């Protein structure tokens, strides 16, 4: 009988699954993160996949990765480097080894390190471990052959059997971290509910991988576990940013008592919002996959005019195309939520990678004076609140709103505590009142907020016309009068400027020598850098923005309080320039990257420390 290995308790661990695009690394990573979230661990994930529709099998450009960081408490980033690297083929080892710590455990499928595989991965010798100078523990197992042995007699052909290789690797990782396989079993049975034979084959292979580790110790003499230290009662799930966004939209529609309409055109990395909402017809959700980005936004404007909570989803290239219809929502003052899941550009650029380069487009990328509220989600789980709040602002202030997420936030995931909708603020659109009947004109406004009153077409006594031509502020008739146009531009701008948003919060050292400033999806990395620097004895604080237009009222007070401020963003300085425009006398340091990858915390710490020492 094999002796039980020692079990070491860890506070946190980072695992990176990598292999060919067809090796199912995203699924294996998703299942492992779901298991971890279900038992209460903090998680943060980072799917990293190529833009190729299908790169040649075994090629360096076709490697797909999925990194998951699990912790005993809250986790803010997917981690800079991994403690365990799963490399399902030679190309994965070649391209992903740079993400492994010097102490990492590496798992490889030796069946995919044959002569042909090594040649595709540009290895010069038949010993890739030695050639790359790898000194870490390597669990080298003939995974492909063991999967075929496991499924012998199942009736599956060779190709179908090899599709289960990812589950063997997952089972081995579950053994390494003492994970309960029952959660994985339930996940697979639900995912393959219409193909139960496929589900059971994958479950059998997971157990085979687990047993292989247990029975052989898989070249290591200890396993690990990550216990949950802080347990907040409630139901949890592993949720991606796109799914959380979809749920936030549904919740807002429910709260407002409206039908939810999404007009969209598929585009990476926003398409999952359309996919998710299309599953919820039972909740009154209407989704239309349009023929292009223009019609996607235009149908949403029409749905808004008809009285629905209207949304359109896209990425940066789609926002360019939607801009004319977005401006129609500006001048008609109709509620509309435009979701921009930012990706690498310009043009097609890096369609599967993440940037923050659409900020100025969201703020100013339209013709004419066309102010819109802009909100940026800070994490996958916070996408729910960001979407809910975007809807609330759009409906209560009769304006289009841009919600910025990004590929990192949208495709990444976290452990999400299911919210109680009763605890969320009410959403009260400014509907016309009975007193306005037969006297209503479309640009009658609330004197305090400047918001126009909303009449739904078909209401007797509230007949009106809206359109893209400028209207008279009193009658609603078409007007080219210069004074009226000047007035209407100012009224639309003032309405947005009057929107109340929460004050900017500062975290970290109260008497900080350096203030880090960021927005949107970089929150976790900037917060982690701040914590690490404070633990090293520096005095550092973080001010992270969710509301970008209008800015919080205390923005200038916060930014001008500190001697040194650095604005860190994944572009070449768009937010820093915007803040300089809005805050007189504000001259920050800047940290800018446009790599398509998340920030690396250690690099942030090094750069910020250098600023402190100047």
Coordinates of C-alpha atoms in Angstrom, one line a residue:
X1 CA 0.0 0.0 0.0
X2 CA 1.3 3.5 -0.9
X3 CA 2.0 5.7 2.1
X4 CA 0.0 8.9 2.3
X5 CA 2.0 12.0 1.4
X6 CA 2.4 14.9 3.8
X7 CA -0.2 17.7 3.5
X8 CA 1.0 21.3 3.6
X9 CA -1.4 24.1 4.3
X10 CA -0.9 27.2 2.1
X11 CA -2.4 30.7 2.3
X12 CA -2.6 31.0 -1.5
X13 CA -1.5 29.2 -4.7
X14 CA -1.4 30.0 -8.4
X15 CA -2.1 27.3 -11.0
X16 CA -1.7 27.8 -14.8
X17 CA -3.3 25.3 -17.2
X18 CA -1.8 25.4 -20.7
X19 CA -2.0 23.5 -23.9
X20 CA -3.1 23.5 -27.5
X21 CA -6.3 25.5 -28.3
X22 CA -8.2 22.3 -28.6
X23 CA -6.9 20.8 -25.3
X24 CA -9.7 22.3 -23.1
X25 CA -7.5 24.3 -20.8
X26 CA -10.2 26.9 -20.3
X27 CA -12.7 24.3 -19.2
X28 CA -10.2 22.6 -16.8
X29 CA -9.4 26.0 -15.3
X30 CA -13.0 26.9 -15.0
X31 CA -13.8 23.7 -13.2
X32 CA -10.9 24.1 -10.8
X33 CA -11.9 27.7 -10.0
X34 CA -15.5 26.6 -9.5
X35 CA -14.5 23.9 -7.0
X36 CA -12.4 26.5 -5.2
X37 CA -15.1 29.1 -5.1
X38 CA -17.7 26.6 -3.9
X39 CA -15.6 25.7 -0.8
X40 CA -15.2 29.4 0.0
X41 CA -11.7 30.2 -1.3
X42 CA -11.0 33.6 -2.8
X43 CA -10.3 33.2 -6.5
X44 CA -9.1 35.3 -9.4
X45 CA -8.7 33.9 -12.9
X46 CA -7.1 35.0 -16.1
X47 CA -8.0 33.2 -19.4
X48 CA -5.2 33.8 -21.9
X49 CA -6.0 32.5 -25.4
X50 CA -4.8 33.2 -28.9
X51 CA -6.7 35.2 -31.5
X52 CA -6.3 32.6 -34.2
X53 CA -9.5 30.8 -35.0
X54 CA -7.6 27.6 -35.0
X55 CA -3.8 27.7 -35.1
X56 CA -1.9 24.6 -36.3
X57 CA -2.0 21.9 -33.7
X58 CA 1.1 21.9 -31.5
X59 CA 2.3 25.3 -32.8
X60 CA 3.7 28.0 -30.6
X61 CA 1.0 30.5 -31.6
X62 CA -1.8 28.2 -30.8
X63 CA -1.1 27.8 -27.0
X64 CA -4.1 28.6 -24.7
X65 CA -3.7 29.3 -21.0
X66 CA -5.9 29.6 -18.0
X67 CA -4.4 30.9 -14.7
X68 CA -6.2 30.7 -11.4
X69 CA -5.1 32.2 -8.1
X70 CA -6.8 30.7 -5.0
X71 CA -6.4 32.0 -1.5
X72 CA -7.6 31.4 2.1
X73 CA -9.0 35.0 2.0
X74 CA -9.8 37.5 -0.6
X75 CA -7.7 37.4 -3.8
X76 CA -7.2 40.5 -5.9
X77 CA -5.2 39.3 -8.9
X78 CA -4.5 36.0 -10.9
X79 CA -0.9 36.2 -9.6
X80 CA 2.3 37.3 -11.3
X81 CA 3.7 33.7 -11.7
X82 CA 2.4 30.3 -11.0
X83 CA 3.2 27.6 -8.4
X84 CA 2.0 24.8 -10.6
X85 CA 2.3 24.8 -14.4
X86 CA 0.3 22.2 -16.5
X87 CA 1.9 22.0 -20.0
X88 CA -0.1 19.6 -22.1
X89 CA 2.4 19.7 -25.0
X90 CA 5.8 20.9 -25.9
X91 CA 4.7 24.2 -27.3
X92 CA 2.9 25.0 -24.0
X93 CA 6.0 24.3 -22.0
X94 CA 8.1 26.5 -24.4
X95 CA 5.8 29.5 -24.2
X96 CA 4.4 29.2 -20.7
X97 CA 7.5 28.3 -18.6
X98 CA 8.2 32.1 -18.3
X99 CA 5.1 32.3 -16.1
X100 CA 6.3 29.7 -13.6
X101 CA 8.1 30.5 -10.3
X102 CA 11.5 29.0 -9.7
X103 CA 9.9 26.7 -7.2
X104 CA 7.0 25.7 -9.4
X105 CA 5.8 22.1 -9.9
X106 CA 5.5 21.3 -13.6
X107 CA 3.1 18.7 -15.0
X108 CA 3.6 17.5 -18.6
X109 CA 2.0 14.9 -20.9
X110 CA 5.1 13.0 -22.2
X111 CA 3.0 11.6 -25.1
X112 CA 2.9 15.1 -26.6
X113 CA 6.7 15.6 -26.3
X114 CA 7.6 13.3 -29.3
X115 CA 10.0 14.2 -32.1
X116 CA 7.3 15.9 -34.2
X117 CA 6.0 17.9 -31.2
X118 CA 9.4 19.1 -30.3
X119 CA 10.1 20.2 -33.8
X120 CA 6.9 22.2 -33.9
X121 CA 7.9 23.9 -30.7
X122 CA 11.3 24.8 -32.1
X123 CA 13.3 22.6 -29.6
X124 CA 16.7 21.8 -30.8
X125 CA 17.2 18.6 -28.8
X126 CA 15.1 15.7 -27.6
X127 CA 15.4 16.7 -24.0
X128 CA 13.3 19.9 -23.6
X129 CA 13.6 19.9 -19.8
X130 CA 17.4 20.0 -20.0
X131 CA 17.4 22.4 -22.9
X132 CA 15.3 25.0 -21.1
X133 CA 17.3 24.6 -17.9
X134 CA 14.3 23.5 -15.9
X135 CA 15.3 22.7 -12.3
X136 CA 11.9 22.5 -10.7
X137 CA 10.0 19.3 -9.9
X138 CA 8.5 17.8 -13.1
X139 CA 5.6 15.3 -13.0
X140 CA 6.1 13.6 -16.4
X141 CA 3.3 11.2 -17.2
X142 CA 2.0 9.5 -20.4
X143 CA -1.4 11.2 -19.9
X144 CA -2.7 10.6 -23.4
X145 CA -2.0 6.9 -23.3
X146 CA -3.5 6.6 -19.7
X147 CA -6.7 8.4 -20.9
X148 CA -7.0 5.9 -23.8
X149 CA -6.5 3.0 -21.4
X150 CA -9.1 4.4 -19.0
X151 CA -11.7 4.8 -21.8
X152 CA -11.0 1.5 -23.6
X153 CA -14.2 -0.2 -24.4
X154 CA -16.2 3.0 -24.0
X155 CA -17.1 3.0 -27.7
X156 CA -15.4 6.4 -28.1
X157 CA -13.0 6.8 -31.0
X158 CA -9.4 7.9 -30.5
X159 CA -10.0 11.6 -31.2
X160 CA -13.0 11.7 -28.7
X161 CA -11.0 9.9 -26.0
X162 CA -8.1 12.4 -26.3
X163 CA -10.5 15.3 -25.8
X164 CA -10.7 14.1 -22.2
X165 CA -6.9 14.6 -21.6
X166 CA -7.7 17.9 -19.8
X167 CA -9.8 16.1 -17.3
X168 CA -6.9 13.8 -16.4
X169 CA -4.7 16.8 -15.7
X170 CA -7.5 18.4 -13.7
X171 CA -7.8 15.2 -11.6
X172 CA -4.1 15.2 -10.9
X173 CA -4.2 18.9 -9.8
X174 CA -7.2 18.1 -7.6
X175 CA -5.2 15.4 -6.0
X176 CA -2.3 17.7 -5.5
X177 CA -4.6 20.2 -3.7
X178 CA -6.8 17.7 -1.9
X179 CA -10.0 18.8 -3.8
X180 CA -13.3 17.1 -3.6
X181 CA -14.2 15.7 -7.0
X182 CA -18.0 15.7 -6.4
X183 CA -18.2 19.4 -7.4
X184 CA -16.4 18.6 -10.6
X185 CA -18.8 15.7 -11.3
X186 CA -21.8 17.9 -10.8
X187 CA -20.3 20.6 -13.1
X188 CA -19.7 18.1 -15.9
X189 CA -23.1 16.4 -15.6
X190 CA -24.8 19.8 -15.9
X191 CA -22.5 21.0 -18.8
X192 CA -23.1 17.8 -20.7
X193 CA -26.7 17.2 -19.6
X194 CA -27.7 16.4 -23.2
X195 CA -24.7 14.1 -23.7
X196 CA -24.5 12.0 -20.5
X197 CA -22.1 9.5 -22.0
X198 CA -19.6 12.3 -22.5
X199 CA -20.1 13.5 -19.0
X200 CA -19.5 10.1 -17.5
X201 CA -16.4 9.6 -19.6
X202 CA -14.9 12.9 -18.4
X203 CA -15.8 12.0 -14.8
X204 CA -14.1 8.6 -15.2
X205 CA -10.9 10.3 -16.5
X206 CA -10.9 12.9 -13.7
X207 CA -10.9 10.1 -11.2
X208 CA -8.1 8.3 -13.1
X209 CA -5.9 11.4 -12.9
X210 CA -6.7 11.8 -9.2
X211 CA -5.9 8.1 -8.5
X212 CA -2.7 8.3 -10.5
X213 CA -1.4 11.0 -8.2
X214 CA -2.7 9.2 -5.1
X215 CA -1.3 5.8 -6.0
X216 CA 2.1 7.0 -7.3
X217 CA 2.7 10.2 -5.4
X218 CA 3.4 11.5 -8.9
X219 CA 7.1 12.3 -8.2
X220 CA 6.3 14.5 -5.2
X221 CA 6.3 13.7 -1.5
X222 CA 3.6 16.1 -0.3
X223 CA 0.3 17.6 -1.3
X224 CA -1.3 20.9 -0.4
X225 CA -4.6 22.5 0.8
X226 CA -5.8 26.0 1.0
X227 CA -8.3 26.4 3.8
X228 CA -10.8 29.2 3.9
X229 CA -10.1 31.5 6.9
X230 CA -13.0 33.9 6.6
X231 CA -16.4 32.5 5.8
X232 CA -19.2 35.0 5.2
X233 CA -22.6 33.1 5.2
X234 CA -24.3 33.0 1.8
X235 CA -24.4 31.3 -1.5
X236 CA -21.3 31.6 -3.7
X237 CA -20.5 30.9 -7.2
X238 CA -17.5 31.4 -9.6
X239 CA -18.7 34.0 -12.0
X240 CA -17.1 35.7 -15.0
X241 CA -17.3 39.5 -15.5
X242 CA -19.5 39.1 -18.6
X243 CA -21.9 36.8 -16.8
X244 CA -22.0 39.2 -13.8
X245 CA -22.7 42.1 -16.2
X246 CA -25.6 40.2 -17.7
X247 CA -27.0 39.4 -14.3
X248 CA -26.7 43.1 -13.2
X249 CA -28.7 44.1 -16.3
X250 CA -31.4 41.6 -15.5
X251 CA -31.5 42.7 -11.8
X252 CA -31.9 46.4 -12.9
X253 CA -34.7 45.6 -15.3
X254 CA -36.5 43.6 -12.5
X255 CA -36.0 46.5 -10.1
X256 CA -37.3 49.1 -12.6
X257 CA -40.2 46.9 -13.6
X258 CA -39.2 47.0 -17.3
X259 CA -38.4 44.5 -20.1
X260 CA -34.7 44.2 -20.8
X261 CA -33.7 44.5 -24.5
X262 CA -30.3 43.8 -25.8
X263 CA -29.4 44.7 -29.4
X264 CA -26.0 43.3 -30.2
X265 CA -23.6 42.1 -32.8
X266 CA -21.0 39.3 -31.8
X267 CA -17.5 40.6 -31.1
X268 CA -14.7 39.3 -29.0
X269 CA -14.6 39.7 -26.0
X270 CA -18.2 40.9 -25.4
X271 CA -20.2 38.1 -27.1
X272 CA -20.8 36.2 -23.9
X273 CA -23.1 38.9 -22.6
X274 CA -25.4 38.2 -25.6
X275 CA -25.1 34.5 -25.1
X276 CA -25.9 34.7 -21.4
X277 CA -28.9 37.0 -21.8
X278 CA -30.3 34.9 -24.6
X279 CA -30.8 32.1 -22.1
X280 CA -33.2 34.2 -19.9
X281 CA -36.4 34.6 -22.0
X282 CA -38.3 33.4 -19.0
X283 CA -37.4 36.6 -17.2
X284 CA -38.7 38.7 -20.0
X285 CA -35.3 39.3 -21.6
X286 CA -35.4 40.1 -25.4
X287 CA -32.1 39.6 -27.3
X288 CA -31.6 40.4 -31.0
X289 CA -28.4 39.4 -32.8
X290 CA -28.3 42.1 -35.4
X291 CA -26.6 42.1 -38.8
X292 CA -24.0 44.7 -37.7
X293 CA -22.9 47.0 -34.9
X294 CA -24.9 50.0 -36.2
X295 CA -28.2 48.1 -36.2
X296 CA -27.3 46.6 -32.8
X297 CA -27.3 50.1 -31.2
X298 CA -30.2 51.4 -33.4
X299 CA -32.5 48.6 -32.3
X300 CA -31.7 49.4 -28.7
X301 CA -32.5 53.1 -29.2
X302 CA -35.8 52.0 -30.7
X303 CA -36.5 49.7 -27.8
X304 CA -35.7 52.5 -25.4
X305 CA -38.2 54.8 -27.2
X306 CA -40.8 52.1 -26.8
X307 CA -40.2 52.0 -23.0
X308 CA -37.7 49.1 -22.4
X309 CA -34.5 49.1 -20.5
X310 CA -32.3 49.1 -23.6
X311 CA -28.7 47.8 -23.8
X312 CA -26.1 47.3 -26.6
X313 CA -22.8 45.4 -26.0
X314 CA -19.6 45.6 -28.0
X315 CA -15.9 46.2 -27.9
X316 CA -13.8 49.2 -29.1
X317 CA -14.2 48.7 -32.8
X318 CA -18.0 48.4 -32.4
X319 CA -18.2 51.6 -30.4
X320 CA -16.8 53.4 -33.4
X321 CA -19.6 52.1 -35.5
X322 CA -22.3 52.7 -32.9
X323 CA -21.3 56.4 -32.3
X324 CA -24.0 57.8 -34.6
X325 CA -26.8 55.8 -32.9
X326 CA -25.3 56.7 -29.5
X327 CA -25.6 60.3 -30.4
X328 CA -29.2 59.8 -31.4
X329 CA -29.8 58.6 -27.8
X330 CA -28.0 61.8 -26.6
X331 CA -30.1 64.3 -28.5
X332 CA -33.4 62.4 -28.0
X333 CA -32.4 62.0 -24.3
X334 CA -33.4 58.3 -24.1
X335 CA -31.9 55.9 -21.6
X336 CA -29.4 53.5 -23.1
X337 CA -26.6 51.4 -21.7
X338 CA -23.6 50.9 -24.0
X339 CA -21.2 48.2 -22.7
X340 CA -17.7 48.4 -24.1
X341 CA -15.6 45.4 -23.2
X342 CA -12.2 46.9 -24.1
X343 CA -9.6 44.9 -26.1
X344 CA -6.3 45.6 -27.7
X345 CA -6.3 47.9 -30.7
X346 CA -6.2 49.8 -32.9
X347 CA -8.2 48.2 -35.7
X348 CA -8.4 44.4 -35.1
X349 CA -5.2 44.8 -33.0
X350 CA -5.1 42.2 -30.2
X351 CA -8.8 41.0 -30.2
X352 CA -8.4 38.5 -27.3
X353 CA -6.2 40.7 -25.1
X354 CA -7.0 43.5 -22.7
X355 CA -6.4 47.2 -22.6
X356 CA -7.9 50.4 -21.3
X357 CA -7.5 52.3 -24.6
X358 CA -11.2 53.2 -25.2
X359 CA -11.4 55.8 -22.4
X360 CA -11.2 58.9 -24.5
X361 CA -13.5 57.3 -27.1
X362 CA -16.1 56.7 -24.4
X363 CA -15.8 60.2 -23.1
X364 CA -15.5 62.2 -26.3
X365 CA -15.7 59.9 -29.4
X366 CA -18.8 61.4 -31.0
X367 CA -19.6 64.4 -33.1
X368 CA -21.0 67.5 -31.5
X369 CA -21.3 68.3 -27.8
X370 CA -22.4 64.8 -26.6
X371 CA -21.7 64.2 -22.9
X372 CA -22.4 60.7 -21.5
X373 CA -21.9 59.3 -18.1
X374 CA -19.0 56.8 -18.1
X375 CA -18.6 54.0 -15.5
X376 CA -15.7 51.5 -15.3
X377 CA -16.0 48.1 -13.6
X378 CA -13.2 47.2 -11.3
X379 CA -13.3 43.4 -11.1
X380 CA -15.3 40.4 -12.5
X381 CA -17.6 40.3 -9.5
X382 CA -18.1 44.1 -9.4
X383 CA -19.4 44.0 -12.9
X384 CA -22.8 43.1 -11.4
X385 CA -23.0 46.4 -9.4
X386 CA -21.4 48.4 -12.2
X387 CA -24.1 47.2 -14.7
X388 CA -26.9 47.8 -12.2
X389 CA -25.7 51.3 -11.5
X390 CA -25.2 52.1 -15.2
X391 CA -28.9 51.1 -15.7
X392 CA -30.0 53.2 -12.8
X393 CA -28.2 56.3 -14.0
X394 CA -29.5 55.8 -17.6
X395 CA -33.1 55.3 -16.5
X396 CA -33.3 58.0 -13.9
X397 CA -31.4 60.7 -15.9
X398 CA -32.7 59.8 -19.3
X399 CA -29.3 59.5 -20.9
X400 CA -27.1 57.0 -22.6
X401 CA -24.4 55.6 -20.3
X402 CA -21.1 53.9 -21.3
X403 CA -20.0 51.0 -19.1
X404 CA -16.4 50.1 -19.6
X405 CA -15.1 46.7 -18.7
X406 CA -12.2 45.0 -20.4
X407 CA -11.1 41.5 -21.6
X408 CA -9.3 40.8 -18.4
X409 CA -12.3 41.7 -16.2
X410 CA -14.9 40.2 -18.6
X411 CA -13.2 36.8 -19.1
X412 CA -11.7 36.6 -15.7
X413 CA -13.8 35.3 -12.7
X414 CA -14.0 35.6 -9.0
X415 CA -15.9 34.1 -6.1
X416 CA -19.2 35.9 -6.0
X417 CA -21.7 36.0 -3.1
X418 CA -25.2 36.0 -4.6
X419 CA -26.7 39.4 -3.7
X420 CA -30.1 40.2 -2.2
X421 CA -31.9 42.3 -4.7
X422 CA -34.1 43.9 -1.9
X423 CA -30.9 45.5 -0.6
X424 CA -30.2 47.4 -3.8
X425 CA -31.5 50.9 -4.3
X426 CA -34.8 51.5 -6.2
X427 CA -34.8 52.6 -9.8
X428 CA -37.3 55.3 -10.5
X429 CA -37.6 56.5 -14.1
X430 CA -38.9 60.1 -14.4
X431 CA -42.3 59.2 -16.0
X432 CA -44.8 61.9 -17.0
X433 CA -47.4 62.8 -14.4
X434 CA -51.2 62.9 -14.9
X435 CA -51.1 66.7 -14.6
X436 CA -49.0 66.9 -17.8
X437 CA -51.7 65.1 -19.9
X438 CA -52.5 67.1 -23.0
X439 CA -49.9 69.7 -22.1
X440 CA -46.8 67.5 -22.5
X441 CA -43.8 68.5 -24.6
X442 CA -40.8 66.1 -24.9
X443 CA -38.2 68.4 -23.3
X444 CA -40.2 69.4 -20.2
X445 CA -37.6 69.0 -17.4
X446 CA -37.4 68.4 -13.7
X447 CA -36.2 71.9 -12.5
X448 CA -33.8 70.4 -9.9
X449 CA -32.1 67.6 -12.0
X450 CA -32.6 69.0 -15.5
X451 CA -33.9 65.5 -16.5
X452 CA -36.7 65.4 -19.1
X453 CA -39.9 63.5 -18.4
X454 CA -40.5 60.2 -20.1
X455 CA -43.7 59.5 -22.0
X456 CA -44.1 56.0 -23.5
X457 CA -45.5 55.9 -27.0
X458 CA -49.2 55.1 -27.0
X459 CA -50.0 56.9 -23.8
X460 CA -53.1 59.0 -24.5
X461 CA -52.5 62.7 -24.1
X462 CA -48.7 62.5 -24.4
X463 CA -48.2 62.4 -28.1
X464 CA -44.7 63.7 -29.1
X465 CA -42.0 63.4 -31.7
X466 CA -38.3 62.7 -31.1
X467 CA -35.5 62.6 -33.6
X468 CA -31.9 63.5 -34.6
X469 CA -32.6 67.1 -35.5
X470 CA -32.3 69.7 -32.8
X471 CA -35.7 70.5 -31.1
X472 CA -37.0 73.6 -29.5
X473 CA -36.7 73.3 -25.7
X474 CA -40.2 74.5 -25.1
X475 CA -42.3 73.0 -28.0
X476 CA -40.3 70.0 -29.1
X477 CA -40.6 71.2 -32.7
X478 CA -37.5 71.1 -35.0
X479 CA -35.4 74.2 -34.4
X480 CA -32.3 75.7 -36.1
X481 CA -32.3 78.7 -33.8
X482 CA -28.8 79.4 -32.6
X483 CA -29.8 80.5 -29.1
X484 CA -32.0 77.4 -28.7
X485 CA -29.2 75.1 -29.8
X486 CA -26.7 76.7 -27.4
X487 CA -29.3 76.3 -24.6
X488 CA -30.0 72.6 -25.5
X489 CA -26.3 71.7 -25.6
X490 CA -25.9 73.3 -22.2
X491 CA -28.9 71.6 -20.7
X492 CA -27.8 68.2 -21.9
X493 CA -24.3 68.8 -20.4
X494 CA -25.6 70.2 -17.1
X495 CA -27.9 67.2 -16.7
X496 CA -25.0 64.8 -16.8
X497 CA -22.9 67.1 -14.6
X498 CA -25.6 67.1 -11.9
X499 CA -25.6 63.3 -11.6
X500 CA -24.7 62.4 -8.0
X501 CA -21.9 59.7 -7.8
X502 CA -20.2 58.4 -4.6
X503 CA -17.1 60.3 -3.3
X504 CA -13.7 59.0 -4.3
X505 CA -12.4 56.7 -1.6
X506 CA -8.7 56.5 -0.6
X507 CA -7.3 53.2 0.7
X508 CA -4.0 52.5 2.4
X509 CA -1.7 54.8 4.5
X510 CA -3.5 57.9 5.7
X511 CA -0.3 60.1 5.5
X512 CA 0.9 58.5 2.3
X513 CA 4.0 59.8 0.5
X514 CA 2.7 58.4 -2.8
X515 CA -0.9 58.2 -4.1
X516 CA -1.5 55.6 -6.8
X517 CA -4.4 56.4 -9.1
X518 CA -6.1 54.1 -11.5
X519 CA -9.5 53.2 -12.9
X520 CA -11.5 50.1 -13.9
X521 CA -10.0 46.6 -14.2
X522 CA -6.5 47.4 -12.8
X523 CA -7.8 47.7 -9.3
X524 CA -6.6 44.4 -8.0
X525 CA -3.1 44.8 -9.2
X526 CA -2.8 48.4 -8.0
X527 CA -4.2 47.4 -4.6
X528 CA -1.8 44.5 -4.3
X529 CA 1.1 46.7 -5.2
X530 CA 0.0 49.2 -2.5
X531 CA -0.3 46.5 0.1
X532 CA 3.1 45.1 -0.7
X533 CA 4.8 48.5 -0.5
X534 CA 3.1 49.3 2.8
X535 CA 4.3 46.0 4.2
X536 CA 7.8 46.9 3.1
X537 CA 7.6 50.1 5.2
X538 CA 6.6 52.7 2.6
X539 CA 3.6 55.0 3.0
X540 CA 1.4 54.4 0.0
X541 CA -2.3 54.9 -0.7
X542 CA -4.7 54.1 -3.6
X543 CA -7.5 56.2 -5.1
X544 CA -9.3 54.0 -7.7
X545 CA -12.0 55.5 -10.0
X546 CA -15.2 53.7 -11.0
X547 CA -17.1 56.9 -12.0
X548 CA -15.3 58.7 -14.8
X549 CA -18.0 61.1 -15.9
X550 CA -19.0 62.9 -13.9
X551 CA -16.0 62.6 -11.7
X552 CA -16.6 62.4 -7.9
X553 CA -17.0 65.9 -6.4
X554 CA -14.0 65.4 -4.1
X555 CA -11.6 64.4 -7.0
X556 CA -9.6 67.6 -6.9
X557 CA -9.4 67.6 -3.1
X558 CA -8.0 64.1 -3.1
X559 CA -5.6 64.4 -6.0
X560 CA -4.0 67.7 -4.9
X561 CA -3.6 66.5 -1.3
X562 CA -0.5 64.4 -2.0
X563 CA 3.0 65.5 -2.8
X564 CA 3.5 62.6 -5.3
X565 CA 0.8 61.0 -7.4
X566 CA 1.2 58.3 -10.1
X567 CA -1.6 57.5 -12.5
X568 CA -1.2 53.9 -13.7
X569 CA -3.2 52.7 -16.7
X570 CA -3.1 50.2 -19.6
X571 CA -2.8 52.9 -22.3
X572 CA -0.4 55.7 -23.1
X573 CA -1.9 58.2 -20.6
X574 CA -5.5 58.8 -21.5
X575 CA -6.8 59.0 -17.9
X576 CA -3.8 61.1 -16.7
X577 CA -4.6 63.6 -19.5
X578 CA -8.3 63.7 -18.7
X579 CA -7.5 64.3 -15.0
X580 CA -5.1 67.1 -15.9
X581 CA -7.9 68.6 -18.0
X582 CA -10.4 68.4 -15.1
X583 CA -8.2 69.3 -12.2
X584 CA -6.3 72.6 -12.3
X585 CA -2.7 72.2 -11.2
X586 CA -2.6 68.4 -11.2
X587 CA 0.7 67.1 -12.6
X588 CA 1.1 63.4 -11.9
X589 CA 3.7 60.8 -12.6
X590 CA 2.6 58.2 -15.1
X591 CA 2.9 54.5 -15.4
X592 CA 1.7 53.2 -18.8
X593 CA 1.7 49.8 -20.5
X594 CA 0.0 48.7 -23.7
X595 CA 0.9 45.0 -23.7
X596 CA -2.5 43.3 -23.8
X597 CA -1.6 41.6 -20.5
X598 CA -2.6 42.5 -17.0
X599 CA -0.1 44.5 -14.9
X600 CA 2.6 42.5 -13.1
X601 CA 2.5 43.5 -9.4
X602 CA 6.3 43.1 -8.9
X603 CA 6.9 45.5 -11.8
X604 CA 4.4 48.0 -10.3
X605 CA 6.2 47.9 -7.0
X606 CA 9.6 48.5 -8.6
X607 CA 8.3 51.4 -10.6
X608 CA 6.4 53.0 -7.8
X609 CA 9.4 52.6 -5.4
X610 CA 11.6 54.4 -7.9
X611 CA 9.1 57.3 -7.9
X612 CA 9.1 57.4 -4.1
X613 CA 12.9 57.6 -4.1
X614 CA 13.1 60.5 -6.6

